[in-house]
XYZ file of C-alpha atoms in Angstrom:
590
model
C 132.916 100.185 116.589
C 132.362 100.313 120.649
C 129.351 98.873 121.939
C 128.086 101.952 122.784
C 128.385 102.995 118.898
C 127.344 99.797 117.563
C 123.928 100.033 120.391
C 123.084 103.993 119.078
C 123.378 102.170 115.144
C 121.173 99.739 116.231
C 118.335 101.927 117.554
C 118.871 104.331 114.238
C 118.035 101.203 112.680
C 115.054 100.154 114.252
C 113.792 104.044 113.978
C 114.605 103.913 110.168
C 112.412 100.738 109.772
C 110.042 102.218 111.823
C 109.473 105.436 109.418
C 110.144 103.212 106.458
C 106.203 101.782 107.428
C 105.126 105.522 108.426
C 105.725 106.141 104.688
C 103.567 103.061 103.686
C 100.676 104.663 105.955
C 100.988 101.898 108.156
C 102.880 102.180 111.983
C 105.125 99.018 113.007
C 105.942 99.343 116.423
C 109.384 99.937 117.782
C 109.867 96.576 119.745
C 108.765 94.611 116.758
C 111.122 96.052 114.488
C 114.236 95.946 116.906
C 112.874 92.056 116.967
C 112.488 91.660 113.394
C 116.810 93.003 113.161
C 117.689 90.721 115.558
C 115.679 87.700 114.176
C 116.946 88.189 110.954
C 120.509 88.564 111.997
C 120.261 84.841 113.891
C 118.294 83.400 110.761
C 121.281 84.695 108.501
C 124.142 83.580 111.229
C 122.648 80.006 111.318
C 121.181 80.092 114.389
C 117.877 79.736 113.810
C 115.048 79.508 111.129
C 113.170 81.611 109.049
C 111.852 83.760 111.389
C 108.470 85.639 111.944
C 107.402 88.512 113.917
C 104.234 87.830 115.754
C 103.763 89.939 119.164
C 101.743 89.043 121.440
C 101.195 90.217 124.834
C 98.128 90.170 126.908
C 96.099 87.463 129.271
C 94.702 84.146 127.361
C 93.039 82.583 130.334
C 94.235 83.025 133.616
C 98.580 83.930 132.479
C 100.323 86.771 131.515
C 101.667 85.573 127.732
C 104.337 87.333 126.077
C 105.757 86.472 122.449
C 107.530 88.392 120.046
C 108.193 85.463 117.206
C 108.760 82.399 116.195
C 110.961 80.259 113.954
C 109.963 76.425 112.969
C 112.642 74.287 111.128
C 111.236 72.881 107.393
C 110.765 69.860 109.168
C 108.676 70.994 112.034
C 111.086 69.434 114.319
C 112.722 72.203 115.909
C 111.037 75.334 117.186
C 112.418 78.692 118.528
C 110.561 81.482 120.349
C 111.540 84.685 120.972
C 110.061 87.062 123.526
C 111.786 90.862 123.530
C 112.650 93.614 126.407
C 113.030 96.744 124.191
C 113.606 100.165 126.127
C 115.126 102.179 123.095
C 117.992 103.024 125.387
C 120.789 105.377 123.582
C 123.194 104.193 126.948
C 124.358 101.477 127.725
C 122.113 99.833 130.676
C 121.790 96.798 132.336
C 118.754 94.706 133.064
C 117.924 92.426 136.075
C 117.954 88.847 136.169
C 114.563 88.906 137.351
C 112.742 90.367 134.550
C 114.667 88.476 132.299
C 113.228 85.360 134.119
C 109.769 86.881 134.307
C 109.292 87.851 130.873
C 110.561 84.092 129.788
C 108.203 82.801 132.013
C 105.385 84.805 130.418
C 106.407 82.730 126.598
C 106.641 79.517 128.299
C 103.342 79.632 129.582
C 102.226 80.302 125.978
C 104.249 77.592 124.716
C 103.177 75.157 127.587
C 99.157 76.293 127.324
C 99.603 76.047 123.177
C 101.562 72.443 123.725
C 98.783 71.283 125.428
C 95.787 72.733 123.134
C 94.579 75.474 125.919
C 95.404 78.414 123.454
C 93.193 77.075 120.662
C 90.454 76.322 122.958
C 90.284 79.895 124.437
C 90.952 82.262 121.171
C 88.991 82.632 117.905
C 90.595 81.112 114.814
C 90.648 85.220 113.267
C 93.487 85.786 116.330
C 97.093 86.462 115.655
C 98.100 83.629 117.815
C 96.130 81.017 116.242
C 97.838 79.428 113.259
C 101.136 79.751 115.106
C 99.821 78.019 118.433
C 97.890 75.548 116.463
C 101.281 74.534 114.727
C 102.991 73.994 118.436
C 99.769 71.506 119.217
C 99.725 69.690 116.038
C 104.159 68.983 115.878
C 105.324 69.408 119.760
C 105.223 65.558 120.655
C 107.933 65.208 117.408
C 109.972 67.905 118.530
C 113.312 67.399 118.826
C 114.172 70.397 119.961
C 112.495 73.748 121.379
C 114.159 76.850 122.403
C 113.460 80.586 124.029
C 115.833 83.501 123.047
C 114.995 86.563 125.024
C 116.244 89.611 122.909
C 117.312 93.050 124.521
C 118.926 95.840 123.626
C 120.256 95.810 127.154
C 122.768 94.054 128.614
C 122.147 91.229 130.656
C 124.267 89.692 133.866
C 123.794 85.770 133.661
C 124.466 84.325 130.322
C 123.485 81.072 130.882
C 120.111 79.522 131.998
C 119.032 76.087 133.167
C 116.832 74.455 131.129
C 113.141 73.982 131.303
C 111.128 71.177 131.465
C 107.600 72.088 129.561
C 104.763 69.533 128.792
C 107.424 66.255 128.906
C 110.310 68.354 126.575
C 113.162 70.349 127.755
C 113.153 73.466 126.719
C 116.434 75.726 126.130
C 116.564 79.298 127.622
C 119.031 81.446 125.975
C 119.486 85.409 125.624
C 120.689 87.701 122.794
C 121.760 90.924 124.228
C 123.166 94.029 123.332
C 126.737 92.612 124.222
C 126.129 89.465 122.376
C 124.723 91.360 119.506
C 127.220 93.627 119.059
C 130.088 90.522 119.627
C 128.344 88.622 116.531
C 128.001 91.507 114.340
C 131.734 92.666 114.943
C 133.176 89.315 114.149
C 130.374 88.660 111.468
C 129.859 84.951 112.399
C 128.774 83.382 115.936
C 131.274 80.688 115.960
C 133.453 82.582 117.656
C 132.081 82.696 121.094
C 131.519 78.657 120.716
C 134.815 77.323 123.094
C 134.125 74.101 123.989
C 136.596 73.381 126.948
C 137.290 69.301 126.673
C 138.660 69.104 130.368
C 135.087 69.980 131.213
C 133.394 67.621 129.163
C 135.703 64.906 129.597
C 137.854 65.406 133.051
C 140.950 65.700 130.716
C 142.202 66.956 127.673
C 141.989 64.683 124.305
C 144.600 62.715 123.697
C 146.238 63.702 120.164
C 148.577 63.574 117.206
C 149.239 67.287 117.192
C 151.346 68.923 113.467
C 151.941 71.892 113.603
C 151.451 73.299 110.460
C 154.744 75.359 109.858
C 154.322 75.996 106.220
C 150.601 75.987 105.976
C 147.647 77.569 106.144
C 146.723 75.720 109.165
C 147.341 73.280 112.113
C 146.328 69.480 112.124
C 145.155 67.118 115.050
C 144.171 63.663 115.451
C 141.807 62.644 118.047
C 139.128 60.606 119.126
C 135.996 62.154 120.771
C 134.306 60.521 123.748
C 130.543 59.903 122.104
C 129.304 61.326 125.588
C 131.000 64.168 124.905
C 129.523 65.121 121.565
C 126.371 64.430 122.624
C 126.762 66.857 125.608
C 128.639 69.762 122.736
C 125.691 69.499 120.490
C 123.081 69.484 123.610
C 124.770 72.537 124.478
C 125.217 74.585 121.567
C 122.911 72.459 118.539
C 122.402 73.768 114.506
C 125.174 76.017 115.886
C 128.167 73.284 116.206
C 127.377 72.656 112.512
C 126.954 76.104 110.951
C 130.067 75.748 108.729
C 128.224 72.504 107.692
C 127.089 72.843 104.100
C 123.707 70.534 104.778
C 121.476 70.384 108.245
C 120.743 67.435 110.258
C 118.829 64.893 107.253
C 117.048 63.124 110.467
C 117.547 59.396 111.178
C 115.308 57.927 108.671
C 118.233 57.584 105.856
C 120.087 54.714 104.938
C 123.236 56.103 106.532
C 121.918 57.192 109.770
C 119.895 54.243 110.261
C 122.834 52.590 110.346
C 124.849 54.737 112.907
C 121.285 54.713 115.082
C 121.355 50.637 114.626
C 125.417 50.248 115.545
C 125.075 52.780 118.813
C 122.285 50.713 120.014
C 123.472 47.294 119.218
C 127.212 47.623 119.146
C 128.526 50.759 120.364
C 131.880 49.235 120.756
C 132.642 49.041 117.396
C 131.201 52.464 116.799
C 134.959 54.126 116.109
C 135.371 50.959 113.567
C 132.782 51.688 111.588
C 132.435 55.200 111.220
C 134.915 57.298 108.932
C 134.609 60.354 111.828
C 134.624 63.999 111.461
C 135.990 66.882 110.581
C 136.474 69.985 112.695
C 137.765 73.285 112.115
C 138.630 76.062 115.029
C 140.408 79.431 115.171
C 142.164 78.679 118.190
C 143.513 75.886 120.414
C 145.032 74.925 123.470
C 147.177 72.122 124.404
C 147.461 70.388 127.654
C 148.614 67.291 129.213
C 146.050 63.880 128.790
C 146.240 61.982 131.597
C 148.814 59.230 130.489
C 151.222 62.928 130.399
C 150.872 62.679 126.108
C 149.675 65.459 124.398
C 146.405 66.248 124.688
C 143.372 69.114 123.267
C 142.570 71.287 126.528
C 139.989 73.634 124.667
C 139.381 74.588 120.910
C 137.816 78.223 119.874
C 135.202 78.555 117.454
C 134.835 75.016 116.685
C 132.906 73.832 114.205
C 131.955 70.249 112.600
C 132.441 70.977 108.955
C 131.984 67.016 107.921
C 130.211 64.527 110.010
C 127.231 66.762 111.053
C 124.835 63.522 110.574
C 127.062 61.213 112.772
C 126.777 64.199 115.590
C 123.239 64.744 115.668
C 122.672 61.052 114.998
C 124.448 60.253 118.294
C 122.492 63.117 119.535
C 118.773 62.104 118.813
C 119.703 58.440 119.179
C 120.397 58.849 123.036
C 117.699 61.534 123.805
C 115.032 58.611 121.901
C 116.447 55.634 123.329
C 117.969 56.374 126.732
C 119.013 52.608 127.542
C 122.013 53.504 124.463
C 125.428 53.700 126.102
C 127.615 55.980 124.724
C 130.171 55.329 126.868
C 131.705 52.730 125.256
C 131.803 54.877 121.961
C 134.590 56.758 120.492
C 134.370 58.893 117.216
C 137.622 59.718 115.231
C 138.504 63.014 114.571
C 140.358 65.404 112.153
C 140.688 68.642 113.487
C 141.857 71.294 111.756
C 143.025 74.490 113.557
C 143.075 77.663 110.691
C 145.698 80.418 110.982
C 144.376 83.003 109.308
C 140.545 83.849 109.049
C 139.791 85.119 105.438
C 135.760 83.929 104.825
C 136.104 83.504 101.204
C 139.196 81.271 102.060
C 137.858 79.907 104.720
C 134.251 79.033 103.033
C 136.348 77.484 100.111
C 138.629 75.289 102.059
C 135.118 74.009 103.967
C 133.641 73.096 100.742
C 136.832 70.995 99.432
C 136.625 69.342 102.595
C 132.748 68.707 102.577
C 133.502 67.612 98.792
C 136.209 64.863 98.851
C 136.046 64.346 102.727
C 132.430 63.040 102.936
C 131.624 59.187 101.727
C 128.624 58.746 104.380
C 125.876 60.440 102.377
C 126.791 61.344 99.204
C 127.391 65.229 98.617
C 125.031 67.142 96.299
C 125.863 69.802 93.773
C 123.556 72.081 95.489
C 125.256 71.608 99.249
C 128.772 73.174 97.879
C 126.600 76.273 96.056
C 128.018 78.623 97.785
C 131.039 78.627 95.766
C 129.425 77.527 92.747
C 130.158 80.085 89.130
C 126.413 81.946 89.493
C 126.901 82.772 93.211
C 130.376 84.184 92.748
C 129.614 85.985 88.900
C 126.319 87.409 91.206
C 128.372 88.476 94.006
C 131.071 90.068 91.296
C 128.148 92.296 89.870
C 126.633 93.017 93.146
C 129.995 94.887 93.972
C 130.618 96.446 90.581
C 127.413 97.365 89.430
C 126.080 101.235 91.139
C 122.363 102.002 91.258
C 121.739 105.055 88.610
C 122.478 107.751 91.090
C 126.068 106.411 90.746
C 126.712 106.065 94.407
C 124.659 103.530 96.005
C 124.595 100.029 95.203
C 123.004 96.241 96.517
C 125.431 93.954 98.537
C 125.106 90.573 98.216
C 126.081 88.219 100.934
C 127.753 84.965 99.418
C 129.294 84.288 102.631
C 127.324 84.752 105.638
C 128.462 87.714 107.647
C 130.214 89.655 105.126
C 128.369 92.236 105.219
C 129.123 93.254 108.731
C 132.457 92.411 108.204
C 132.740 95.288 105.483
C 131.214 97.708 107.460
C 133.602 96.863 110.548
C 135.979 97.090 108.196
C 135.686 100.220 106.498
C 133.285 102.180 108.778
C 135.580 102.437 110.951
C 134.284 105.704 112.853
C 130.643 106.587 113.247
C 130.583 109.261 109.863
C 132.322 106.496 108.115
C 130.156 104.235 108.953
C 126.912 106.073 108.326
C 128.223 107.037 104.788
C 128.673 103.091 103.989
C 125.312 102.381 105.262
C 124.027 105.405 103.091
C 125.606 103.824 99.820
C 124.822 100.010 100.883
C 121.644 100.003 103.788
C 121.037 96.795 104.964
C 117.840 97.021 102.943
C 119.467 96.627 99.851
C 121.654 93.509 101.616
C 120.283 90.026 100.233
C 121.631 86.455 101.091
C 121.575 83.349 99.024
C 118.416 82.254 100.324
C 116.823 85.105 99.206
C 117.666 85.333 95.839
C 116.206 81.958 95.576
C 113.189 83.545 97.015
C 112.723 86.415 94.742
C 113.616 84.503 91.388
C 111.164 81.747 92.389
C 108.197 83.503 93.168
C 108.265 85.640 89.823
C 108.747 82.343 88.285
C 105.423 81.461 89.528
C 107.268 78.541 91.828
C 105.292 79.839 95.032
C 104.516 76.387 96.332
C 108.255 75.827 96.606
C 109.248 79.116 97.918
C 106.856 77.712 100.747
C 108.561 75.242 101.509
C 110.978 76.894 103.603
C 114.178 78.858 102.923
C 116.560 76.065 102.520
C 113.921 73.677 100.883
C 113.567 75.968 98.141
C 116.959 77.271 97.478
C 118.281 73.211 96.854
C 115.377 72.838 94.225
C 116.573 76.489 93.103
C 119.898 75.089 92.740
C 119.065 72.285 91.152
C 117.593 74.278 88.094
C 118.716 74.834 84.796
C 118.446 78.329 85.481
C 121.243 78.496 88.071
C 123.635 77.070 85.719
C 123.264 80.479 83.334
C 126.367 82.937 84.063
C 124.116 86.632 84.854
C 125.065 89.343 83.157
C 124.594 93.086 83.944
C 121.351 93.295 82.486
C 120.527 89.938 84.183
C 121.577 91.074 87.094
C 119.306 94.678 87.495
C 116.341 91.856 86.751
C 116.797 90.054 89.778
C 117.054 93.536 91.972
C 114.032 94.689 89.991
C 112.186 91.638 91.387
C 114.086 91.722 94.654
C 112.587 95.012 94.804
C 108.918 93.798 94.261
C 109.224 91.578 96.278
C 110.383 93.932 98.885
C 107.247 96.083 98.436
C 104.201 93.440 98.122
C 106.028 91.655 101.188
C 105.973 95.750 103.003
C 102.067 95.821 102.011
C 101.241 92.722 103.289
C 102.733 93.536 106.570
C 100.958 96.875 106.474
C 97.581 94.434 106.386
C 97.494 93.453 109.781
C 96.794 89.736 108.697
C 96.913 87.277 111.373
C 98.017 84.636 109.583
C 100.384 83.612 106.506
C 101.954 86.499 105.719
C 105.547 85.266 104.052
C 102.890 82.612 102.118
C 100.800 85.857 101.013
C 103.642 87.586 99.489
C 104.938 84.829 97.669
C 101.834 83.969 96.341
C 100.966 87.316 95.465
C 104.274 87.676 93.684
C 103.861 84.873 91.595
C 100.340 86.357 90.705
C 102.111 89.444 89.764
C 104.010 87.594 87.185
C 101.649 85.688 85.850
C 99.136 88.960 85.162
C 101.550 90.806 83.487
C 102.950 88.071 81.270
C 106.702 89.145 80.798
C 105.155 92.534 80.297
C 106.904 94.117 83.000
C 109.618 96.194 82.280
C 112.044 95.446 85.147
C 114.419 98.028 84.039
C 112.128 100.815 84.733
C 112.077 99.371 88.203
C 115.955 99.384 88.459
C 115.760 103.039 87.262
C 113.898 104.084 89.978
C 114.823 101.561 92.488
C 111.093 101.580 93.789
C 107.730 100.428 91.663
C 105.130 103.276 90.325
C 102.926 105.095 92.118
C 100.344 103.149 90.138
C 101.972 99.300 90.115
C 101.931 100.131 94.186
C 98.403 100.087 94.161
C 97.587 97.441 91.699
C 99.825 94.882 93.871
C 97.771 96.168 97.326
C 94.678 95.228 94.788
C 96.537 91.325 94.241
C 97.346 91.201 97.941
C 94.099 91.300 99.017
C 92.893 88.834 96.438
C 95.313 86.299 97.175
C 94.777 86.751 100.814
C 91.118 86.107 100.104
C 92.127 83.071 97.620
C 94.098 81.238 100.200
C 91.980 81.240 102.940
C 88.747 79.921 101.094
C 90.680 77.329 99.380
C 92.565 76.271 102.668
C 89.365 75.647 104.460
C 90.197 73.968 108.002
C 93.743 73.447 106.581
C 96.222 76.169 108.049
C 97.253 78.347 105.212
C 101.007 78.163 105.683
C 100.457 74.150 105.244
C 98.522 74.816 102.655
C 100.145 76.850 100.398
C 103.203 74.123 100.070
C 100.879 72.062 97.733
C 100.838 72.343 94.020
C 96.848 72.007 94.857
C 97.090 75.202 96.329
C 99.322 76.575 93.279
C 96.495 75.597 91.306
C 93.765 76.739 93.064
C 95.185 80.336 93.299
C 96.645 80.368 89.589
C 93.096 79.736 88.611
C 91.270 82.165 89.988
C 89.916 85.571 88.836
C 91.853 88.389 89.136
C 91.748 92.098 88.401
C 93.890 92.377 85.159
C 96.535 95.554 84.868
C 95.811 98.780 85.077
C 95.963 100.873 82.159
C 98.555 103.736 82.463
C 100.804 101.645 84.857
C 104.052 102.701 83.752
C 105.826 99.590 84.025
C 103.612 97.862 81.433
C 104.939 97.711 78.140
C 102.337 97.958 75.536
């Protein structure tokens, strides 16, 4: 697909979600969805958090503010903004450097005036930007790391921006354009752009062991990274060095990486003696001369840390908190590992074998290797076998991130073929790991957990009995059925116009739902018609409000979204009075 294709599909889809909330009798406007597609594509890539929309744009003192959304690691240690320049273009169009810089401006000053408490102080608690601003206040001295993505469906000249130094933390300015859009989507993963050139970071290529792998599935080096370097790689490009990774960063208050924090302060000589290194994997590689004329690692494509995530970040933090720490006397061994061919179930499996017997650091849980664990692959089998009852269409489910933009590069290979694919398999009906773990917990009445965060909830997912259970067919039109109600309450409650806690609403709500109707649902009906009643509609806009109601009396001066993480809160909300079913709701078996 040309970019030109790929940037008319992308406005069809922000039109399409557009008119999908016309139908609901609510009107989501344009910018906001094309922010919402792109959000949700870097959430699913790994490159940022569970996002939310949240637009603002207006005067809150004396600035012009401008936000679109907002993503906050589980750990409120990392936060991303996002602040959009939509023009529904159907061509191709470029954008100044100027208002790229303006528009950033106008969500640093939010960030800057909410870092410091100025935001609170000048908007009622009812406004949109409260919660979210009072969340930068309360966590942005223990930030480790803030960023601003400024999404366009344009294309923009410089790629690269200096970063910005906001109330005492430097803040990262990057941009997601139509070009780099469309360059993610088409290679369905973002490693690809990542080439980290060595004679840049280090005045010379890495000297190596290089084997060429002549039989094999890949190449193999042996090397040994300049700490200074790795710092400055994942400075540079962060969560996204490690999104092959199967665990995030577990911060530096473990065992393990108290002890890495304790040897690069005290002795960072011995650094490469006590560490067991890491593992990389890239696509491509290029070999140069090291400066004593041996073989040496010029540049590597799409690299990625696969093992030894903790030791990078470690280094990382350990420098930017204690800037006396030399890290130029440490060296960390490396395995690199340069793939020949690039097949992502392959590819996924080979990471997890190496994540499995590679790692002896921090022990490796079941639940970090889940991707390639029975359920997810029996799931993924019935996802592609199993047609909705017109016989045509049918849900995709995306074991491996990016697969489903790798099928329809694949096979939609001109613009009819493509539209026919997304006819049979819309994105809507695409779901990811994460959010099966979402939908099954919430009708399990787990809503406290599905609070937690994405990734939070699908390890204690994982670690359930219940993910041990092979699906079957019947099994598997369940979890659409509640995929699909989940869908629609979390549709409603956007429809609402709340200001605050909306993904806590829905999940809340949800579990409500469940706990009503008492296994009296007949999910089947709702696979049948792939959408709920008329009448089931209605009674969840009746539990919506409720719970909305529920959660903000019980929270008090608490902010809902912290709220709602407690079993307190599970509790409180389980325990209150609610309307009970309707009679005549079809769905409710008597």
């Amino acid at each position: 697909m040309t970019l030109e294709e790929f940037l008319s599909q992308t406005q069809a889809d922000v039109q399409a979600m557009v008119n999908e909330q016309l139908a609901t009798d609510s009107w989501l406007n344009p910018e906001t969805a094309f922010t919402e597609i792109v959000m949700q594509h870097m959430s699913e890539c790994g490159m940022t958090f569970e996002p939310t929309a949240l637009r603002i744009e207006r005067k809150i003192g004396t600035s012009n503010v401008k936000l679109n959304g907002y993503a906050v690691s589980d750990d409120a240690d990392q936060v991303d903004l996002f602040v959009t320049i939509y023009k529904a273009t159907d061509k191709i169009e470029s954008i100044p450097d100027s208002e790229v810089t303006r528009v950033a401006e106008q969500c640093i000053k939010f960030l800057g005036q909410s870092a410091d408490g100025r935001v609170v102080e000048l908007i009622d608690p009812s406004d949109d930007a409260y919660e979210f601003s009072h969340t930068i206040k309360s966590c942005y001295s223990d930030l480790d790391q803030v960023r601003v993505y400024v999404l366009t469906d344009m294309l923009i000249k410089t790629k690269i921006y200096k970063a910005r130094e906001v109330a005492g933390k430097s803040v990262k300015l990057e941009v997601m354009d139509i070009e780099r859009l469309h360059r993610h989507w088409s290679e369905g993963k973002p490693r690809d752009e990542l080439v980290v050139n060595f004679e840049e970071v280090c005045g010379t290529p890495l000297p190596c062991v290089y084997v060429p792998g002549e039989n094999e599935d890949y190449d193999y080096a042996l090397t040994a990274i300049p700490g200074q370097a790795l710092r400055l790689l994942y400075e540079r490009y962060g969560a996204r060095l490690l999104e092959a990774n199967v665990r995030s960063f577990l911060s530096q208050t473990g065992k393990v990486n108290k002890g890495i924090r304790e040897t690069l302060r005290d002795t960072p000589e011995r650094f490469m003696a006590y560490n067991n290194g890491i593992v990389v994997i890239a696509d491509e590689v290029s070999l140069g001369k090291a400066l004593d004329g041996s073989t040496g690692l010029s540049w590597l494509k799409g690299m990625q840390i696969v093992n030894g995530g903790q030791t990078t970040a470690s280094i990382y933090f350990t420098k930017r908190r204690n800037p006396e720490t030399d890290l130029s006397r440490v060296r960390v061994p490396a395995k690199i590992i340069v793939l020949h061919r690039h097949d992502p179930e392959a590819e996924e499996a080979l990471i997890g074998d190496i994540s499995k017997f590679a790692n002896s650091q921090n022990a490796v849980k079941v639940s970090d290797l889940s991707a390639n664990k029975p359920f997810h692959v029996e799931v993924e089998k019935l996802a592609n076998s199993t047609y909705c009852p017109d016989g045509t269409g049918r849900w995709f489910y995306e074991r491996a991130t990016g697969s489903y933009n790798v099928l329809l590069a694949r096979e939609g290979t001109t613009p009819s073929k493509l539209k026919k694919l997304k006819d049979s398999i819309p994105p809507a009906r695409k779901f990811t790991k994460t959010d099966l773990a979402k939908y099954l917990q919430a009708w399990a009445g787990r809503a406290d957990l599905v609070s937690l965060g994405n990734q939070k909830n699908f390890d204690r997912f994982m670690t359930d009995e219940a993910s041990e259970i092979m699906p079957d067919v019947s099994a598997y039109k369940e979890m659409i059925a509640k995929a699909i109600i989940f869908k629609t309450t979390h549709k409603i409650v956007n429809s609402r116009g709340y200001p605050q806690a909306k993904a806590n609403i829905t999940v809340y709500s949800v579990a409500v739902l469940s706990h009503l109707t008492k296994g009296r649902l007949t999910l089947d009906g709702i696979w049948q018609r792939q959408s709920v009643s008329p009448q089931l509609h209605s009674y969840i806009g009746d539990i919506v409000s409720s719970v909305e109601e529920v959660l903000r009396q019980t929270a008090g001066s608490r902010q809902i979204s912290e709220w709602a993480k407690k079993e307190e809160c599970l509790r409180a909300v389980m325990n209150a009075p609610f309307n009970s079913p309707p009679t005549g709701l079809p769905e409710l078996s008597r």
